Short mmCIF file of C-alpha atoms in Angstrom, two decimals:
data_model
loop_
_atom_site.label_atom_id
_atom_site.label_comp_id
_atom_site.label_asym_id
_atom_site.label_seq_id
_atom_site.Cartn_x
_atom_site.Cartn_y
_atom_site.Cartn_z
CA MET A 1159 -30.69 -2.64 -24.69
CA VAL A 1160 -27.21 -2.19 -24.54
CA ASP A 1161 -24.89 -4.27 -22.68
CA VAL A 1162 -22.40 -2.31 -20.57
CA GLY A 1163 -20.39 -5.35 -19.16
CA SER A 1164 -16.73 -4.30 -17.15
CA SER A 1165 -14.72 -7.25 -18.52
CA SER A 1166 -11.78 -5.09 -17.35
CA ARG A 1167 -13.00 -5.92 -13.51
CA ARG A 1168 -13.15 -10.12 -14.51
CA ARG A 1169 -9.84 -10.36 -15.82
CA GLN A 1170 -8.86 -8.71 -11.89
CA LEU A 1171 -10.46 -12.04 -10.23
CA TYR A 1172 -9.19 -15.00 -9.66
CA PRO A 1173 -11.54 -17.72 -11.61
CA PHE A 1174 -14.12 -19.09 -9.43
CA ALA A 1175 -13.72 -22.21 -11.57
CA ALA A 1176 -9.67 -22.34 -10.45
CA ILE A 1177 -10.44 -22.51 -6.49
CA VAL A 1178 -8.65 -26.09 -5.94
CA GLY A 1179 -10.95 -27.72 -2.79
CA GLN A 1180 -13.63 -26.39 -0.91
CA ASP A 1181 -16.16 -28.45 -2.37
CA ASP A 1182 -18.54 -27.65 0.31
CA LEU A 1183 -17.82 -23.85 -0.16
CA LYS A 1184 -18.36 -23.66 -3.59
CA LEU A 1185 -22.02 -25.28 -3.40
CA CYS A 1186 -23.16 -23.26 -1.04
CA LEU A 1187 -22.29 -19.87 -3.42
CA ILE A 1188 -23.29 -21.89 -6.16
CA LEU A 1189 -26.96 -22.57 -4.02
CA CYS A 1190 -27.30 -18.60 -3.37
CA ALA A 1191 -26.40 -17.72 -6.52
CA VAL A 1192 -29.49 -19.90 -7.89
CA ASP A 1193 -31.48 -18.40 -5.51
CA PRO A 1194 -30.93 -15.08 -3.58
CA SER A 1195 -33.82 -16.48 -1.25
CA ILE A 1196 -31.97 -18.32 0.35
CA GLY A 1197 -30.61 -15.99 2.28
CA GLY A 1198 -26.69 -15.80 1.95
CA VAL A 1199 -23.82 -17.68 3.52
CA LEU A 1200 -21.75 -17.15 6.22
CA ILE A 1201 -18.03 -18.57 5.85
CA GLN A 1202 -16.29 -19.48 8.44
CA GLY A 1203 -12.58 -20.73 8.49
CA GLY A 1204 -8.78 -19.13 9.22
CA LYS A 1205 -6.82 -16.95 6.81
CA GLY A 1206 -5.46 -19.07 2.99
CA THR A 1207 -8.90 -21.05 2.65
CA ALA A 1208 -10.26 -19.10 -0.45
CA LYS A 1209 -13.28 -17.01 1.86
CA SER A 1210 -12.62 -14.19 -0.03
CA THR A 1211 -11.72 -15.36 -3.53
CA ALA A 1212 -14.67 -17.13 -3.46
CA ALA A 1213 -17.05 -14.76 -2.61
CA ARG A 1214 -15.79 -12.43 -5.44
CA GLY A 1215 -15.71 -14.76 -7.76
CA ILE A 1216 -18.80 -15.84 -7.61
CA ALA A 1217 -20.83 -12.59 -7.76
CA HIS A 1218 -18.95 -12.87 -12.28
CA LEU A 1219 -20.63 -16.61 -12.24
CA MET A 1220 -23.71 -14.50 -11.77
CA PRO A 1221 -26.11 -13.57 -15.28
CA GLN A 1222 -26.34 -10.13 -16.14
CA ILE A 1223 -28.96 -7.80 -14.80
CA GLU A 1224 -31.12 -5.51 -16.69
CA VAL A 1225 -31.30 -1.44 -14.69
CA GLY A 1226 -33.20 1.09 -15.96
CA TYR A 1227 -31.54 3.96 -17.83
CA ASP A 1228 -32.33 7.14 -18.58
CA SER A 1229 -31.14 8.65 -21.79
CA THR A 1230 -31.51 11.88 -21.15
CA SER A 1231 -28.86 12.50 -18.34
CA GLY A 1232 -26.67 8.83 -19.17
CA ALA A 1233 -27.00 7.78 -15.63
CA LEU A 1234 -28.49 4.23 -14.88
CA ASP A 1235 -30.96 3.67 -12.26
CA PRO A 1236 -28.68 4.40 -9.09
CA TYR A 1237 -31.19 1.29 -7.11
CA ASN A 1238 -30.57 -1.21 -9.60
CA ARG A 1239 -34.52 -1.32 -10.28
CA ARG A 1240 -35.71 -3.35 -13.41
CA PRO A 1241 -37.49 -1.01 -16.45
CA CYS A 1242 -40.89 -0.42 -16.64
CA GLY A 1243 -42.50 -3.27 -19.37
CA GLU A 1244 -44.49 -2.24 -22.47
CA GLY A 1245 -47.70 -0.34 -21.28
CA GLY A 1246 -46.54 0.67 -18.18
CA GLU A 1247 -46.55 -2.43 -16.59
CA GLY A 1248 -43.80 -4.46 -14.87
CA GLY A 1249 -40.75 -4.11 -13.22
CA ASP A 1250 -39.81 -2.11 -10.66
CA ASP A 1251 -39.09 1.30 -11.95
CA PRO A 1252 -41.49 3.88 -10.05
CA LEU A 1253 -39.75 6.63 -13.01
CA HIS A 1254 -41.07 4.36 -15.50
CA HIS A 1255 -38.10 4.12 -18.05
CA ARG A 1256 -38.65 2.99 -20.80
CA GLU A 1257 -34.79 2.59 -21.97
CA SER A 1258 -32.29 -0.02 -20.06
CA ARG A 1259 -29.05 -1.91 -20.59
CA PHE A 1260 -27.76 -4.74 -19.63
CA ILE A 1261 -24.84 -4.43 -15.82
CA GLU A 1262 -22.97 -6.93 -14.60
CA THR A 1263 -24.56 -8.69 -10.90
CA PRO A 1264 -23.72 -5.91 -8.96
CA PHE A 1265 -21.00 -6.81 -5.78
CA VAL A 1266 -20.81 -4.49 -2.89
CA ASP A 1267 -17.73 -4.58 0.06
CA LEU A 1268 -19.09 -3.05 2.96
CA PRO A 1269 -16.15 -2.29 5.12
CA ILE A 1270 -16.19 -2.65 9.20
CA GLY A 1271 -15.51 1.22 9.25
CA SER A 1272 -18.39 2.07 7.00
CA THR A 1273 -20.14 4.96 8.29
CA GLU A 1274 -24.48 4.54 8.49
CA ASP A 1275 -24.98 6.99 6.45
CA ARG A 1276 -22.46 5.91 3.79
CA VAL A 1277 -24.56 2.29 4.04
CA ILE A 1278 -28.02 3.82 4.37
CA GLY A 1279 -27.68 6.06 2.16
CA SER A 1280 -27.98 10.87 3.03
CA ILE A 1281 -28.83 13.75 2.32
CA ASP A 1282 -26.35 14.85 -0.69
CA PHE A 1283 -26.04 18.86 0.44
CA SER A 1284 -23.74 19.97 -2.51
CA ALA A 1285 -26.87 19.14 -4.75
CA THR A 1286 -29.55 20.48 -2.34
CA LEU A 1287 -27.75 23.42 -2.40
CA LYS A 1288 -27.57 23.42 -6.25
CA GLN A 1289 -31.31 22.93 -5.92
CA GLY A 1290 -32.13 25.69 -3.99
CA GLY A 1291 -32.48 23.97 -1.31
CA LYS A 1292 -34.53 20.92 -2.34
CA ARG A 1293 -33.38 17.78 -0.44
CA VAL A 1294 -31.69 15.46 -2.71
CA PHE A 1295 -30.86 12.00 -1.89
CA ALA A 1296 -27.77 10.32 -2.04
CA PRO A 1297 -28.06 6.78 -2.21
CA GLY A 1298 -25.77 4.36 -0.10
CA MET A 1299 -24.11 0.53 -0.22
CA LEU A 1300 -27.87 -0.76 0.50
CA ALA A 1301 -29.16 0.77 -2.74
CA ALA A 1302 -26.23 -0.13 -4.82
CA ALA A 1303 -26.54 -3.76 -3.61
CA ASN A 1304 -29.97 -4.14 -4.87
CA ARG A 1305 -30.68 -7.98 -7.12
CA GLY A 1306 -26.72 -7.90 -6.14
CA VAL A 1307 -24.48 -9.48 -3.65
CA LEU A 1308 -23.75 -7.36 -0.31
CA TYR A 1309 -20.36 -8.57 0.94
CA VAL A 1310 -18.89 -8.17 4.82
CA ASP A 1311 -15.80 -9.58 5.79
CA GLU A 1312 -14.92 -9.93 9.22
CA VAL A 1313 -18.49 -9.39 9.65
CA ASN A 1314 -18.32 -10.67 13.48
CA LEU A 1315 -17.05 -7.09 14.12
CA LEU A 1316 -18.82 -4.78 12.30
CA PRO A 1317 -20.40 -2.58 14.98
CA ALA A 1318 -23.71 -3.04 16.41
CA HIS A 1319 -25.16 -0.06 14.75
CA LEU A 1320 -24.15 -1.47 11.40
CA VAL A 1321 -25.39 -5.09 12.49
CA ASP A 1322 -29.28 -3.83 13.36
CA VAL A 1323 -29.59 -1.80 9.62
CA LEU A 1324 -28.35 -4.88 7.96
CA LEU A 1325 -30.69 -7.35 9.64
CA ASP A 1326 -33.69 -4.38 8.97
CA ALA A 1327 -32.55 -4.58 4.93
CA ALA A 1328 -32.22 -8.10 5.10
CA ALA A 1329 -35.89 -9.00 6.77
CA SER A 1330 -38.02 -6.70 4.90
CA GLY A 1331 -35.98 -6.01 1.74
CA ILE A 1332 -36.84 -2.39 1.64
CA ASN A 1333 -34.32 0.08 3.27
CA THR A 1334 -35.81 3.29 4.66
CA VAL A 1335 -33.99 6.46 5.51
CA GLN A 1336 -35.19 8.90 7.47
CA ARG A 1337 -32.65 12.48 7.15
CA GLU A 1338 -33.50 16.22 7.73
CA GLY A 1339 -36.92 15.52 6.96
CA LEU A 1340 -37.16 14.06 4.07
CA THR A 1341 -38.09 9.89 4.49
CA MET A 1342 -36.61 7.80 1.24
CA SER A 1343 -37.91 4.14 0.78
CA HIS A 1344 -36.24 1.87 -1.76
CA PRO A 1345 -35.76 -1.91 -2.91
CA ALA A 1346 -32.92 -3.51 -1.01
CA ARG A 1347 -33.33 -7.32 -2.12
CA PHE A 1348 -29.52 -8.60 -2.22
CA MET A 1349 -27.43 -12.22 -1.53
CA LEU A 1350 -25.61 -11.62 1.95
CA ILE A 1351 -22.41 -13.19 2.09
CA GLY A 1352 -20.18 -12.97 5.36
CA THR A 1353 -16.93 -14.41 6.33
CA MET A 1354 -15.21 -14.57 9.95
CA ASN A 1355 -12.60 -15.92 11.50
CA PRO A 1356 -14.23 -18.21 14.64
CA GLU A 1357 -11.18 -16.78 16.55
CA GLU A 1358 -11.75 -13.10 16.47
CA GLY A 1359 -15.40 -13.13 17.51
CA ASP A 1360 -18.23 -14.56 17.77
CA LEU A 1361 -21.38 -13.50 15.70
CA ARG A 1362 -24.57 -11.96 16.93
CA PRO A 1363 -26.69 -14.73 17.35
CA GLN A 1364 -29.40 -12.20 15.73
CA LEU A 1365 -27.29 -11.68 12.81
CA LEU A 1366 -26.52 -15.47 12.40
CA ASP A 1367 -30.27 -15.68 11.97
CA ARG A 1368 -30.35 -14.10 8.55
CA PHE A 1369 -27.89 -17.01 7.03
CA GLY A 1370 -29.52 -18.67 5.07
CA LEU A 1371 -26.55 -21.53 5.07
CA MET A 1372 -23.11 -21.82 7.03
CA VAL A 1373 -20.34 -23.28 5.90
CA ASP A 1374 -16.69 -24.15 8.05
CA VAL A 1375 -13.83 -24.25 6.00
CA ALA A 1376 -10.20 -25.11 5.86
CA ALA A 1377 -6.59 -25.63 4.75
CA PRO A 1378 -6.21 -28.65 2.55
CA GLN A 1379 -4.21 -31.42 4.49
CA ASP A 1380 -3.31 -32.89 1.85
CA ALA A 1381 -0.33 -32.63 0.11
CA VAL A 1382 -1.21 -32.91 -2.90
CA GLU A 1383 -4.02 -30.32 -2.80
CA ARG A 1384 -1.76 -28.33 -0.89
CA SER A 1385 0.86 -28.20 -4.02
CA GLU A 1386 -1.84 -27.71 -6.51
CA VAL A 1387 -3.27 -24.62 -4.87
CA VAL A 1388 0.19 -23.00 -4.28
CA ARG A 1389 1.09 -23.71 -8.33
CA GLN A 1390 -2.30 -22.43 -9.18
CA ARG A 1391 -1.38 -19.14 -7.72
CA ILE A 1392 2.09 -19.00 -8.79
CA SER A 1393 0.43 -19.37 -12.22
CA PHE A 1394 -2.55 -16.98 -11.88
CA GLU A 1395 0.50 -14.28 -10.25
CA ARG A 1396 2.37 -14.83 -13.19
CA ASP A 1397 0.81 -14.30 -15.96
CA GLU A 1398 -2.96 -13.14 -14.98
CA THR A 1399 -4.60 -12.76 -18.39
CA THR A 1400 -3.35 -16.17 -19.94
CA PHE A 1401 -4.77 -17.99 -16.62
CA ARG A 1402 -8.19 -16.54 -16.93
CA GLU A 1403 -7.95 -17.75 -20.59
CA LYS A 1404 -7.72 -21.02 -19.34
CA TRP A 1405 -10.29 -21.32 -17.30
CA HIS A 1406 -12.60 -18.75 -19.87
CA GLU A 1407 -14.57 -22.08 -20.76
CA ALA A 1408 -15.46 -23.18 -17.57
CA GLU A 1409 -16.62 -20.64 -15.60
CA LYS A 1410 -18.55 -19.18 -18.84
CA GLU A 1411 -20.26 -23.03 -18.45
CA LEU A 1412 -20.96 -22.15 -14.93
CA THR A 1413 -22.13 -18.89 -15.48
CA LYS A 1414 -24.37 -21.30 -17.86
CA LYS A 1415 -24.98 -22.95 -15.67
CA VAL A 1416 -26.45 -21.05 -12.94
CA ALA A 1417 -28.85 -19.21 -15.74
CA GLU A 1418 -30.51 -22.14 -16.35
CA ALA A 1419 -31.43 -22.88 -12.95
CA GLN A 1420 -32.58 -19.46 -12.48
CA GLY A 1421 -35.19 -20.41 -15.35
#
C-alpha cells in the first residue's frame, strides 16, 4: 500500500494548533474528528473569529484513510470506499479493489451557489457518448466527502433545495440519485461543519437539528490575546514555511492524539 499524502496542501493552511484562544471551538472540532458520529458542528460568530481557519485546519489533523485503488486505470475509488479485504471480506467497496492507497481525510468545500447536480452527482454526457450511449454517472461533492469533512460556509444562506439534499444524505449516510432513467446510490457519510454569521439570517430548524454540536465564537476582548492573534498572523504571512515548521510538532502530536482516541 502506498501513502499518497498531499504535503503541498498542508503548507497552504494556517496550523490548527497555532490558533490563539477559541478553546470551545477547537474542542468541538476535535471531538467531531475523534467521533464523526457526533453529527458535526455548527460554528456561529462574526468575521475574524477563526471559524473558517479552524474548520479547514481540523481535517488535516485527522488520520489518513485507506481507499480502493484500480491499478489498471490508476484511479482511486471516487467514493472513497474502503478496499475489499482478504477473501472478499471487509471493506465497503463493491468493485472488490484488492489494492489500496492512503489519502488525506477528504475536505470538501460546498459553495452556497452550487447546483444540485454538482452536489449529488449527475450523468456524465461526454463519457456516456464515448460508451455508446451507456449511461455513466459523474460523482458529486457528496461522493467526494464520504469518510471526510463537508464544509459549508454561510450555511444559513444555503438554498432550500440544497438544504434538503444535505438533510437526506446526513440522515441516511447514503446519497441516492435518479437521473435520466439511471438510479445510483453510494455511501455519503461525512462530518458536517457549518459556519454562519447570525446577523445574516437564521438557519432552518431542520438543518440545525442535524448538527450534533453548536458553538458561539467571538473576537477576543483581552488586549494581550488580540495582540498575539495579530503577531501570529503577521508571522504566518511573512514566512509561511517557517511558521508551519514551528508548529509542526504540535500538529503532529494533535494528529497522534486524535488517532489514538479513535482507537
